[in-house]
XYZ file of C-alpha atoms in Angstrom:
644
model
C -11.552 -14.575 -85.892
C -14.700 -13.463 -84.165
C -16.058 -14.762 -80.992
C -19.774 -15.396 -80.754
C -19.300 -17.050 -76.934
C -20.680 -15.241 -74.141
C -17.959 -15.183 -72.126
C -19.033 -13.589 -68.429
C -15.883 -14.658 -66.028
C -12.296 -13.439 -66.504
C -9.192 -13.112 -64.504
C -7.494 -9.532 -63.636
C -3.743 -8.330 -64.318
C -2.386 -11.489 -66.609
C -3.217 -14.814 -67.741
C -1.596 -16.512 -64.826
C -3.555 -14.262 -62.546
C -5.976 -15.904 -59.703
C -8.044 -12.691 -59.769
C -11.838 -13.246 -60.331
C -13.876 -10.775 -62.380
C -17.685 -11.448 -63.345
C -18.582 -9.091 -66.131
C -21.922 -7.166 -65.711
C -24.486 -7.941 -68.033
C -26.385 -4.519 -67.657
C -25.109 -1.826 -69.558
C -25.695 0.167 -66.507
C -23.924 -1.628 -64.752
C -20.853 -1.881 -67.186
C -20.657 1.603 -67.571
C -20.353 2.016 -63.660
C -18.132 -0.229 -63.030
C -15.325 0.578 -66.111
C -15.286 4.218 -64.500
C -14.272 2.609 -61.150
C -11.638 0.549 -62.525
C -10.440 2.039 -65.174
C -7.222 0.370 -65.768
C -8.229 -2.725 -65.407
C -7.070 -5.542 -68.189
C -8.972 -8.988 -68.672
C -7.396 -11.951 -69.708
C -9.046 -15.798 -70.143
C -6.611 -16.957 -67.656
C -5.177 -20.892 -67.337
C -6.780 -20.975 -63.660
C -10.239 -21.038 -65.522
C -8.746 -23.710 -68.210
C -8.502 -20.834 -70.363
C -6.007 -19.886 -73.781
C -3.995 -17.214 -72.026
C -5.596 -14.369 -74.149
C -6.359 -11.345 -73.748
C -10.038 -10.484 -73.523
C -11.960 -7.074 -74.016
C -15.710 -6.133 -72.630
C -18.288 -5.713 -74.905
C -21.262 -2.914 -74.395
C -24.444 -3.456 -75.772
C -27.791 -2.124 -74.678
C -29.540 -4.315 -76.281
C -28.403 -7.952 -75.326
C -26.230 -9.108 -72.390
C -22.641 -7.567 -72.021
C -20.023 -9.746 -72.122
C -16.035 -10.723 -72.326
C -14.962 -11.217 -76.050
C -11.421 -12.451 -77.116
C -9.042 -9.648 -79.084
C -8.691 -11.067 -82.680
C -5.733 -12.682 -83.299
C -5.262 -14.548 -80.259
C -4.983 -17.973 -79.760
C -7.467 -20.236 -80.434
C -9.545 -20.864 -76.778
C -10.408 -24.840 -76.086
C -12.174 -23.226 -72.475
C -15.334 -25.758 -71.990
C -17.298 -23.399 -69.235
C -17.388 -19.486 -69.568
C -20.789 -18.889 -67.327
C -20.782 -17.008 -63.996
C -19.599 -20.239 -61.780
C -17.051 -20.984 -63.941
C -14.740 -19.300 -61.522
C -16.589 -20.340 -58.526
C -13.051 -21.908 -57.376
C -10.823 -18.856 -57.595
C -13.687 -16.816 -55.624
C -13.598 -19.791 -52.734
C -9.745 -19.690 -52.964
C -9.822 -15.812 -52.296
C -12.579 -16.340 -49.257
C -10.234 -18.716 -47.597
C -6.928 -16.326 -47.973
C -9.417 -13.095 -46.726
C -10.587 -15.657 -43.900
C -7.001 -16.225 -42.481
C -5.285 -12.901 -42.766
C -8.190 -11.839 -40.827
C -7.504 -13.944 -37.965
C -4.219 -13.549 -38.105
C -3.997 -17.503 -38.795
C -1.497 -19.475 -41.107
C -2.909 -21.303 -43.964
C -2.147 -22.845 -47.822
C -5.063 -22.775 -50.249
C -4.270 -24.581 -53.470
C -7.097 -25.364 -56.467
C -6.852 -28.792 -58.072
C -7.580 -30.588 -61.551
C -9.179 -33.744 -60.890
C -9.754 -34.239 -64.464
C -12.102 -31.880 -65.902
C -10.385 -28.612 -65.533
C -8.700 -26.626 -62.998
C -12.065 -25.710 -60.563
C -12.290 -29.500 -59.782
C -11.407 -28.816 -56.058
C -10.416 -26.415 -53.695
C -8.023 -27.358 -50.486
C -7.146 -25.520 -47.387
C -3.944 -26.609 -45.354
C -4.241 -25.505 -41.291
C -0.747 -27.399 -40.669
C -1.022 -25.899 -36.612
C -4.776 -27.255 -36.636
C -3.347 -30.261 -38.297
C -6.768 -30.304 -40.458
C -7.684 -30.111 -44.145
C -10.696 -28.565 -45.965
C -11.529 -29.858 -49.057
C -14.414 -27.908 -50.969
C -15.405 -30.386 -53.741
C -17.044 -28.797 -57.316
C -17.034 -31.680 -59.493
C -18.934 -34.806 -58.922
C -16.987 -37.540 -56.966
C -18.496 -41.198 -55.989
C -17.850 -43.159 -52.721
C -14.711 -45.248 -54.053
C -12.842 -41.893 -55.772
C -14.065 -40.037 -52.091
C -12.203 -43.014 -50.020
C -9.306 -42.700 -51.817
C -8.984 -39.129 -51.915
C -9.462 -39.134 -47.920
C -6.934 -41.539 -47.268
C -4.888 -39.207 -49.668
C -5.467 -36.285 -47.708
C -5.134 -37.754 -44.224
C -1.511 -38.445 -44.787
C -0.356 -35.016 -43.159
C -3.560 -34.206 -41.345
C -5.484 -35.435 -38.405
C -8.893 -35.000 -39.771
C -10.478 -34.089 -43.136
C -13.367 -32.084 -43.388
C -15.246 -32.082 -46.900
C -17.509 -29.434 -47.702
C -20.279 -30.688 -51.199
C -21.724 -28.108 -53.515
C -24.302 -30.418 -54.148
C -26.263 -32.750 -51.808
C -26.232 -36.096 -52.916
C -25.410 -39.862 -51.658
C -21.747 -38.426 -50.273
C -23.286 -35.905 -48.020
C -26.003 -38.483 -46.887
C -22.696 -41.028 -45.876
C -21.338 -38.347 -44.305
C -23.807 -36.730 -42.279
C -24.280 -40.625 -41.131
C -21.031 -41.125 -40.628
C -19.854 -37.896 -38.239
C -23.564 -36.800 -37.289
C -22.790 -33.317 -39.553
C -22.424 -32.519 -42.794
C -20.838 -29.254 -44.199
C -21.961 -27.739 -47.990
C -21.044 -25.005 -49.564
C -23.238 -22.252 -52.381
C -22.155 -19.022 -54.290
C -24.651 -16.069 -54.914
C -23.491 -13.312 -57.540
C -23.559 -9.849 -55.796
C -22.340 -6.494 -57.397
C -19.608 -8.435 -60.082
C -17.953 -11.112 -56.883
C -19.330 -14.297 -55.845
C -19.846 -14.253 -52.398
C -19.164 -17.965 -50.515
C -21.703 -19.376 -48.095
C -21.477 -22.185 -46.169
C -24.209 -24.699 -44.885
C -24.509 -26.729 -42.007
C -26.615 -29.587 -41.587
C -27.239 -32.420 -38.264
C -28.850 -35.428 -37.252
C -31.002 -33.052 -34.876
C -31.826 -30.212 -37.594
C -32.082 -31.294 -40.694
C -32.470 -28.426 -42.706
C -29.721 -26.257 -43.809
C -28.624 -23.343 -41.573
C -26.321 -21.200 -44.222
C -23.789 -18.680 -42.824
C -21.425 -16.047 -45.130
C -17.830 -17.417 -45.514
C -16.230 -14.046 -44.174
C -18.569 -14.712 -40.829
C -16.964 -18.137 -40.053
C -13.376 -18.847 -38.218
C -11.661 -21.795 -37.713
C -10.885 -23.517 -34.588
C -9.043 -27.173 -34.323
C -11.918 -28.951 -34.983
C -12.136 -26.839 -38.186
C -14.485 -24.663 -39.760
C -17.009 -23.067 -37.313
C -20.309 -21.559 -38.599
C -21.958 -18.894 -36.440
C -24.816 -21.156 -36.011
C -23.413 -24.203 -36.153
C -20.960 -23.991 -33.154
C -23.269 -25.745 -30.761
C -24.338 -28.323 -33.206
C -20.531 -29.374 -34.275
C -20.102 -33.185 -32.320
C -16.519 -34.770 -32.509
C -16.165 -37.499 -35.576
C -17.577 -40.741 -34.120
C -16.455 -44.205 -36.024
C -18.913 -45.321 -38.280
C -22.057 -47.335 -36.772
C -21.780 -51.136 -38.189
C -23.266 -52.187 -41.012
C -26.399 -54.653 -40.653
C -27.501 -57.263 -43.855
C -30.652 -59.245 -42.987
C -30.195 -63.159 -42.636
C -32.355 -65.558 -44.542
C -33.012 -68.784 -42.698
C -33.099 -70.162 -39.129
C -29.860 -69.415 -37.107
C -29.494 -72.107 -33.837
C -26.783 -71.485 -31.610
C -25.266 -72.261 -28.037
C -23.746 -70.249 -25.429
C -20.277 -70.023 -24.546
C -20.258 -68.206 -21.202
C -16.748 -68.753 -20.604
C -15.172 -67.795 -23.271
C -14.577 -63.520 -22.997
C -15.674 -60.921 -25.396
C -12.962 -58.302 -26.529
C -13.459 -55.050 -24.474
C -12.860 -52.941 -27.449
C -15.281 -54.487 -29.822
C -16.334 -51.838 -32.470
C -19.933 -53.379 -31.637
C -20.630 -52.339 -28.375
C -23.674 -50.321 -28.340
C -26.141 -49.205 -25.604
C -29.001 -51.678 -24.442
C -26.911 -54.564 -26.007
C -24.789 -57.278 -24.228
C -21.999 -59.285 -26.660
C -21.354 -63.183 -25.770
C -19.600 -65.497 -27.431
C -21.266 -68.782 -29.057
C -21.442 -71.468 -31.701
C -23.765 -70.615 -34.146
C -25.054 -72.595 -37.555
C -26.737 -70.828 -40.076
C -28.711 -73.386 -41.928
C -27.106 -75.069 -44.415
C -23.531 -74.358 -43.428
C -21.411 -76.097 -40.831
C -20.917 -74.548 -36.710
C -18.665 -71.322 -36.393
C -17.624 -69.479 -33.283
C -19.057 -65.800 -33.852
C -19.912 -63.156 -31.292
C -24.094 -62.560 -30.666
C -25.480 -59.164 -29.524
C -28.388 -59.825 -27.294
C -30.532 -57.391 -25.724
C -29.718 -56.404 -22.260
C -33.035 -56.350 -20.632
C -33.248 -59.976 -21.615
C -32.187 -62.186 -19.254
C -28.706 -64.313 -20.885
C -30.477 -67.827 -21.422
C -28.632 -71.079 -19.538
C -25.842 -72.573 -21.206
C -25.939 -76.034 -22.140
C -28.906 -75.982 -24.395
C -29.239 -75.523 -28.383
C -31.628 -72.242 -29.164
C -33.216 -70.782 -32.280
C -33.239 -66.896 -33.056
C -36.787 -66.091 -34.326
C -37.801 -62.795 -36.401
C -35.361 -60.834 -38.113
C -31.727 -61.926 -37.814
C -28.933 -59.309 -39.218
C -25.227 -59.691 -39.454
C -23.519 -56.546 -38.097
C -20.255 -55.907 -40.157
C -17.642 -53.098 -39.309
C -15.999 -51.091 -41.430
C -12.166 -52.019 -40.050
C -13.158 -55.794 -39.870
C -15.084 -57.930 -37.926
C -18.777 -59.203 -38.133
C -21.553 -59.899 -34.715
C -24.870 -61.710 -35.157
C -27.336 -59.233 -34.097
C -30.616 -61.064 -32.535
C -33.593 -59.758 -30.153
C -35.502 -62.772 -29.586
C -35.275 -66.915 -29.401
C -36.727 -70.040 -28.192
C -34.984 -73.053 -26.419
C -35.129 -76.505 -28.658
C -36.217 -79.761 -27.796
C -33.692 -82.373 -27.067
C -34.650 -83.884 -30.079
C -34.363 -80.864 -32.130
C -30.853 -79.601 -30.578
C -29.087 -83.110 -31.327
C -30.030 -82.692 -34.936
C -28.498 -79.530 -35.497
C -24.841 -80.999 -33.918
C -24.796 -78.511 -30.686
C -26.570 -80.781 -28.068
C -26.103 -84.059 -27.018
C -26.434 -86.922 -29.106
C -28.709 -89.772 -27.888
C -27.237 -93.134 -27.449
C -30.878 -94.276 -28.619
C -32.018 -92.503 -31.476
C -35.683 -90.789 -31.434
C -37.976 -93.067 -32.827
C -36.170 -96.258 -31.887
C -38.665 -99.313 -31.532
C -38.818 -100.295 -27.626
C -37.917 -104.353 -27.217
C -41.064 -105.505 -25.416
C -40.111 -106.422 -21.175
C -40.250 -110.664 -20.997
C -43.526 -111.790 -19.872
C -43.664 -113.998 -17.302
C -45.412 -116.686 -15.464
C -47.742 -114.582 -13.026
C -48.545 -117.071 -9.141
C -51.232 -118.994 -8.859
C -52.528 -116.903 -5.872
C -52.459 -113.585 -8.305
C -54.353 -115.403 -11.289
C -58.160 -114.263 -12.259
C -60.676 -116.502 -10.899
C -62.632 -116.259 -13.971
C -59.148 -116.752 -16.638
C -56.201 -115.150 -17.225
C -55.856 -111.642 -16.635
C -56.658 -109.498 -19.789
C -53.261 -107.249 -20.139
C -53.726 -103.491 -19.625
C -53.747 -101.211 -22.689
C -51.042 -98.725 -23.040
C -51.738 -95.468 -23.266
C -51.514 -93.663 -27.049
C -48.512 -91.680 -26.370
C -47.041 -95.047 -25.222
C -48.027 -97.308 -28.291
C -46.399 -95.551 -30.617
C -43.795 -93.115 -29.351
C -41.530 -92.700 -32.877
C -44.823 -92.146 -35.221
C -46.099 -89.513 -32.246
C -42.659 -88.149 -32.443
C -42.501 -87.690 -36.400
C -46.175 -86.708 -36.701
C -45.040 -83.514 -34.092
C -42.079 -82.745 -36.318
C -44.568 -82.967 -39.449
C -46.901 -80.799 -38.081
C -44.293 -78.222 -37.044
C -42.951 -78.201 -40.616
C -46.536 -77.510 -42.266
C -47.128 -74.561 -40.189
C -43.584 -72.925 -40.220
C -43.645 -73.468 -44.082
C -47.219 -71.435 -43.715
C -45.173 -68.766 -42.406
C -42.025 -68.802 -44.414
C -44.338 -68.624 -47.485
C -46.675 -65.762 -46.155
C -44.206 -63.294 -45.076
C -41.904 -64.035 -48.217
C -45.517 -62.941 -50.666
C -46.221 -59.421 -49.977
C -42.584 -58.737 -51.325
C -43.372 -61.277 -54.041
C -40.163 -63.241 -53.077
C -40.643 -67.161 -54.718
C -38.834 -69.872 -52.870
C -36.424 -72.410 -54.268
C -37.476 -75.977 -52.799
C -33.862 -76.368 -51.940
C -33.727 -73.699 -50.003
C -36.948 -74.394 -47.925
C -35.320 -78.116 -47.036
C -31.975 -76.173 -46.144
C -33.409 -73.915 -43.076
C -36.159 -76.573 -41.748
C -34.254 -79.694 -42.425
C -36.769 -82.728 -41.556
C -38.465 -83.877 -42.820
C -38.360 -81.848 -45.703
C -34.702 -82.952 -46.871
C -35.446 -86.748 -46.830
C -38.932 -86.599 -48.762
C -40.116 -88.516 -51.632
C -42.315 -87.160 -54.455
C -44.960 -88.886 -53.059
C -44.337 -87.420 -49.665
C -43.489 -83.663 -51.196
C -46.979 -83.777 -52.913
C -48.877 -84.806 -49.492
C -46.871 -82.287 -47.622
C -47.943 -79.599 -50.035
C -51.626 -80.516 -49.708
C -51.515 -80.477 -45.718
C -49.976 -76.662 -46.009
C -52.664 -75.656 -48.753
C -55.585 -77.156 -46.464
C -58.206 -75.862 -45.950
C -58.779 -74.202 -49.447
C -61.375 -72.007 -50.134
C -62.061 -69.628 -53.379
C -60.587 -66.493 -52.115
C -57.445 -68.006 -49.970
C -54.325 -68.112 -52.385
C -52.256 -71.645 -53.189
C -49.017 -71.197 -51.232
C -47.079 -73.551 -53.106
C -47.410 -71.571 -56.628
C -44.786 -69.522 -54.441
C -42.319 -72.348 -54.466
C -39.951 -73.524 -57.385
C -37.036 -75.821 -58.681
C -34.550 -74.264 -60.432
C -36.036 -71.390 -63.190
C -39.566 -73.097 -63.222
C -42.426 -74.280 -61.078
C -41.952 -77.283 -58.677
C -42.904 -80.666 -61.101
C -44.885 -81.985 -58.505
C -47.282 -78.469 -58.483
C -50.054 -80.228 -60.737
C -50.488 -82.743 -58.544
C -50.797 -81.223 -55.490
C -53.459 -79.003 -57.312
C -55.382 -82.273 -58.791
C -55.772 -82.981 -55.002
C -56.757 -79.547 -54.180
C -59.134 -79.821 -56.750
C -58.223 -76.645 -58.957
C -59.699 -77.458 -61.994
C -57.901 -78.164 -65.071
C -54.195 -79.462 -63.196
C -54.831 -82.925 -64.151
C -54.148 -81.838 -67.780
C -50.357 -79.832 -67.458
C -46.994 -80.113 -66.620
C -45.199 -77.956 -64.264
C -43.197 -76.106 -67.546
C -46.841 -75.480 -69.317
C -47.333 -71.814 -69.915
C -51.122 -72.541 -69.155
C -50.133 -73.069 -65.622
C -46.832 -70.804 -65.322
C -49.844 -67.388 -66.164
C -51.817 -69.531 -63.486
C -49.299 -69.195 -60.826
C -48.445 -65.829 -61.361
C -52.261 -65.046 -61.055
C -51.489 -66.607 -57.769
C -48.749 -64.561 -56.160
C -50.883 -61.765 -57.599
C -53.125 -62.748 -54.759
C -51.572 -63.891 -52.433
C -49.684 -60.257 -52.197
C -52.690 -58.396 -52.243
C -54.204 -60.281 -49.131
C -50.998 -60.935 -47.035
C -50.106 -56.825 -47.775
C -50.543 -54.552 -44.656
C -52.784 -53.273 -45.066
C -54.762 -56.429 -47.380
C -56.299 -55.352 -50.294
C -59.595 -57.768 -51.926
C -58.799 -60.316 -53.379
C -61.512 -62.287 -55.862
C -62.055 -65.553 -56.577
C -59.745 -67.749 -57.978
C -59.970 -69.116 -61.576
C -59.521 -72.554 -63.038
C -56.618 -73.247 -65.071
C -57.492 -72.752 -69.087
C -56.370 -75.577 -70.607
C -55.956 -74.566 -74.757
C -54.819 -75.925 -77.603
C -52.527 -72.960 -77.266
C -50.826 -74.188 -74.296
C -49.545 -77.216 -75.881
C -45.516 -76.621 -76.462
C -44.739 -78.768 -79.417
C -43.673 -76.253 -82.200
C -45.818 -76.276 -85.539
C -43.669 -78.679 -87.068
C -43.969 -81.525 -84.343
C -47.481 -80.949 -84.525
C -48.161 -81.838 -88.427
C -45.877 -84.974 -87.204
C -47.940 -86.143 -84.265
C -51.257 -84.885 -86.027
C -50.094 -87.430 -89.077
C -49.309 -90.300 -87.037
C -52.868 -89.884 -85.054
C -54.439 -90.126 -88.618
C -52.468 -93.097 -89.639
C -53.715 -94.867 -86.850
C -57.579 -93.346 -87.144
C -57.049 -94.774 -90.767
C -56.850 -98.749 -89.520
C -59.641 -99.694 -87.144
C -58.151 -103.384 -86.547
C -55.826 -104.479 -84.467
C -53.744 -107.028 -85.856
C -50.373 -106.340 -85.062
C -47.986 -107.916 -87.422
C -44.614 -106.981 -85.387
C -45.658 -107.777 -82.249
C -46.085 -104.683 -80.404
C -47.566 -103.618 -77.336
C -47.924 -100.619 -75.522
C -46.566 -100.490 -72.358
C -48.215 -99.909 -68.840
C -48.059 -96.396 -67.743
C -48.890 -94.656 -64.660
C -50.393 -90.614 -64.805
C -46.856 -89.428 -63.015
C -44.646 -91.351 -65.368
C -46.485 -89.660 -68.415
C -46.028 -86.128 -66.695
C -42.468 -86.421 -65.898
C -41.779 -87.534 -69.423
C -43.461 -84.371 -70.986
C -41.712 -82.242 -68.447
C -38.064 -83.696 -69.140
C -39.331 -83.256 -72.901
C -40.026 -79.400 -72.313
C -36.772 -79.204 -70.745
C -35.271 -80.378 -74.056
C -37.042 -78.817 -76.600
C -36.491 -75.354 -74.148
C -32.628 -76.106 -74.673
C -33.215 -76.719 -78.503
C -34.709 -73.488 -78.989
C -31.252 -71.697 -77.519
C -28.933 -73.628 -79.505
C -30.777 -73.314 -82.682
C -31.042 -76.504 -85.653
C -27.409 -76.769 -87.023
C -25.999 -78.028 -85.018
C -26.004 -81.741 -85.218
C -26.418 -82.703 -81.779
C -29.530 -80.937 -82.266
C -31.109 -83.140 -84.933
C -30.659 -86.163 -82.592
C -32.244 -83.949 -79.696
C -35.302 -83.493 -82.160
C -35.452 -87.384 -82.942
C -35.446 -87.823 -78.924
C -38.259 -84.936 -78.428
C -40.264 -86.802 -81.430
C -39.607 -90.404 -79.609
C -40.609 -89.433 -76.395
C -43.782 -87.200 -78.614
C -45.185 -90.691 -79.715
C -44.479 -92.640 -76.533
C -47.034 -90.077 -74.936
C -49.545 -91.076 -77.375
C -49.214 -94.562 -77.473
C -48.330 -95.673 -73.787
C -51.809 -95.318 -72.537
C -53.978 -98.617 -71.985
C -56.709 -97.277 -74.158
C -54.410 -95.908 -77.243
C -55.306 -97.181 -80.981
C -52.602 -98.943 -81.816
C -51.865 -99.339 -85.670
C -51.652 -102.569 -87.361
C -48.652 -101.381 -89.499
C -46.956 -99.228 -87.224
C -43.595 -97.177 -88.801
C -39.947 -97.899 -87.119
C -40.561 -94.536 -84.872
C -43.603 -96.083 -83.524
C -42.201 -99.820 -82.190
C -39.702 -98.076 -81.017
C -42.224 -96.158 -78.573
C -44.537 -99.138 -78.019
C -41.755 -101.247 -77.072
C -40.517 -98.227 -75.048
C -41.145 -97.867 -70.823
C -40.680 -94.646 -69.345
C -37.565 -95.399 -67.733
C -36.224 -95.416 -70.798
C -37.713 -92.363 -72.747
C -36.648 -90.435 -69.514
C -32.594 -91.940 -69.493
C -32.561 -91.170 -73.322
C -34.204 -87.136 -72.541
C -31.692 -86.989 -69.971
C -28.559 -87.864 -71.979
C -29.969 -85.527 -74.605
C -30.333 -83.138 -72.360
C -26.652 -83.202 -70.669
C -25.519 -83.531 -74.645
C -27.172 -79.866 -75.212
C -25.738 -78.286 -72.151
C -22.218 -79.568 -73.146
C -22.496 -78.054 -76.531
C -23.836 -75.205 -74.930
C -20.911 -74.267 -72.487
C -18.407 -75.421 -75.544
C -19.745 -72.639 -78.005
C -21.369 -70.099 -75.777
């Protein structure tokens, strides 16, 4: 059998041998070196993941010279026959030239990770109590972990020297302040070993021949790296933003382990109760800045600007914060870390008893007329709530602005969670005036903040409201799940992160919402229904109605939040598909509620004759069409989670 494989790397003396040979391509070459080494034998040793067979050179002056296997050998599985192939054997030889030069005692061992036998290469200094691992094939952060706690058993240190660079040598220069690599250049038939150095302080490269190096107990030593080696330092912790407000109090009694992992420079560590919003008080450790004066105990604060949670690597977590403000009393009893009043804000004062005034002080001309309070004494709860109000608007400003450049949306819940009031305790009615007061003033080239927020997957179902009252054109027409609106509102954020972007970019005018037959999202089917039962009642101008029916009194909201909840259905039809039974009852719903939107408005033809499906509607309110949509829709989501 021939071998068309361009073999270039062999081993020397036997197939067990750990001898590294790169054959030269040049004739030349070839030619030179077979008269220097003249009894040499070749064999595609198991060291390389080789058969064991012998191999032979080949000559040629007119392609590239090669190793070849003798016919009638066994047949060779070997996946990699180039010139690094045996880049592990020629490492493994370095590191035994490297200690019988300095006289030192050493084991160097190769190891098959997986892929073959050049996977990695380890050095043993058992006086150094220290390990060298020089790693060919590619490794991740979990198999790297493991392997270092593998290694670590009988050593004080590991130190891990990358081919490549890549995420590993990133962690590590991080990690220890150095990182170590290793490369292999082809000179004269041997792969000479070089190894790399790289620091915090230079970041580029320095590269030093293995045979120059020696080690010391701190390990391998570079000639230019021996000023720039720093002892292994623990890992700096780990910091993941916050979201939301953070209020806390100060515990100044209660001490702060000496040892804490988070100590750093600049910082001071004190122990307090924090709540994040929307979860309940812990104890936790806060790292405050130093040149900061420590803030009285006794009162409730609020961390403002970025927050980060500092998490260590062996366990433990610290609230990292720079800067805060002091709250109200008001403010801290509401968060559960101040006092509590024994009047609550806002309560009504009971008017003093009048009484009889003397003779001697009474007016000549009448009684005296009684003195007018002052403002801020006539009506101390609505001043109080107003304040709170107005706070809200303009921190929801600023939630919203930052949040755009990054194009983050906002879930409603959410936004209640980190302000609280009066934002948790709104009605609709109060949502939609709240929205208004943080989208005022509007002009053409400001952007609407609340397209930013949302409920659930879709747009807030108050948002065409609040833009009726804004006056963007076309809102009056939509619900909050019409595409129409859902292209609007991205057009929106579009905006709104070009001109809160640093720096802002121009931003045009904005455009009205289209409003198209297209936008409508009954399918085609609905719409020959509806379409048929407009022309039935087009068909009979009077208005005798034999059964009795009326149309019910409906209100512009009602309408909209029965052709959102009948979006929401016909969005949950389209997943589950038309088989399904449950389905054709969902479609008789959608079809219900379909004519109820046509016929419940106080200027709607009414037919004289009208079919079962119609009295149904006219007899209909929406408190009804809306219970029925939502029973249909809890109907779909339980078939849903049964088959899916």
């Amino acid at each position: 059998m021939l071998d068309h494989r361009l073999v270039q790397t062999a081993v020397i003396g036997n197939s067990d041998s750990d001898h590294p040979v790169i054959l030269p391509m040049d004739a030349a070459e070839l030619e030179a070196w077979r008269r220097r080494h003249p009894d040499h034998t070749y064999w595609c040793g198991y060291e390389l993941g080789g058969c064991g067979g012998k191999l032979m050179d080949r000559l040629y002056h007119d392609k590239v010279c090669h190793f070849a296997h003798v016919a009638g050998g066994p047949t060779c599985g070997r996946a990699a026959t180039g010139e690094s192939s045996a880049d592990h054997l020629f490492i493994k030889r370095g590191l035994r030239d490297l200690l019988s030069k300095h006289g030192q005692r050493g084991e160097v061992r190769t190891h098959d990770l997986g892929s073959g036998p050049g996977d990695a290469v380890d050095l043993h200094l058992p006086a150094a109590r220290r390990r060298l691992r020089f790693q060919l094939s590619p490794l991740d952060y979990r198999d790297w972990r493991t392997a270092n706690i593998a290694l670590s058993g009988d050593a004080d240190d590991v130190d891990w020297l990358f081919g490549t660079d890549g995420p590993l040598t990133e962690e590590l220069l991080a990690r220890n302040g150095y990182s170590l690599r290793f490369r292999l250049e082809t000179v004269a038939g041997e792969r000479r070993v070089y190894i790399g150095t790289q620091t915090h302080a230079a970041p580029s490269v320095h590269w030093d021949a293995l045979e120059d190096c020696r080690f010391e107990r701190t390990g391998l030593l570079t000639p230019s790296a021996e000023a720039l080696r720093v002892p292994v330092q623990p890992p700096e912790p780990f910091a993941f933003p916050i979201d939301g407000p953070i209020v806390f109090a100060l515990d100044k009694e209660a001490l702060v382990p000496g040892d804490s992992p988070f100590t750093a420079e600049g910082r001071r560590l004190v122990m307090a109760d924090v709540k994040p919003a929307g979860n309940p008080i812990v104890r936790a450790v806060l790292s405050l800045p130093n040149d900061t004066a420590l803030p009285p105990a006794g009162y409730v604060y609020r961390a403002v600007d970025r927050v980060r949670l500092l998490v260590g690597e062996g366990g433990g977590w610290v609230v990292h914060l720079d800067r805060f403000i002091r709250l109200d009393a008001h403010e801290a009893a509401r968060t559960g870390l101040g006092p509590a009043f024994s009047e609550p804000p806002g309560t009504k004062p009971v008017p003093v008893p009048r009484t009889r005034q003397p003779d001697h002080l009474s007016h000549p001309a009448g009684p005296v007329k009684a003195e007018r309070p002052a403002a801020s004494q006539r009506h101390p709860a609505a001043k109080t709530t107003t304040s709170i109000r107005d706070r809200a608007v303009v921190r929801v400003r600023e939630i919203l602005r930052e949040g755009v450049p990054r194009g983050r949306t906002l879930l409603w819940s959410t936004l209640a969670s980190q302000l609280g009031e009066p934002l948790v305790s709104m009605s609709e009615r109060d949502r939609i005036a709240f929205l208004v007061e943080v989208d005022r003033p509007l002009w053409d080239s400001k952007p609407v903040l609340s397209a930013l927020l949302r409920e659930d997957v879709g747009l807030l179902p108050c948002l065409p409201a609040v833009l009726e009252r804004l006056g963007i054109e076309g809102a009056e027409a939509l619900s909050a799940d019409s595409p129409a609106l859902r292209t609007w509102a991205d057009r929106e954020r579009a905006r709104g992160i070009a001109m809160y972007a640093k720096p802002p970019r121009a931003v045009g005018p904005r455009k009205g919402i289209p409003v198209a037959k297209s936008a409508r999202t009954l399918t085609r089917k609905q719409r020959k229904e509806v379409d048929a039962s407009i022309r039935r009642i087009q068909q009979h101008k009077a208005r005798h109605d034999l059964t009795g029916a009326k149309p019910q009194a409906s209100t512009a909201g009602e309408r909209r939040r029965v052709s959102e909840a009948t979006d929401r259905v016909e969005r949950k039809m389209s997943v589950l598909g038309s088989a399904l039974p449950e389905s054709k009852k969902a479609r008789r719903t959608v079809h219900r509620a379909r004519v109820w939107l046509k016929l419940a408005t106080t200027d709607s033809a009414v037919p004289p004759r009208p079919s079962k499906l119609e009295q149904q509607a006219l007899r209909s309110s929406a408190a009804e069409i809306l219970a029925e949509l939502g029973g249909t829709a809890r109907e779909l989501e339980a078939v849903k989670a049964k088959y899916w």
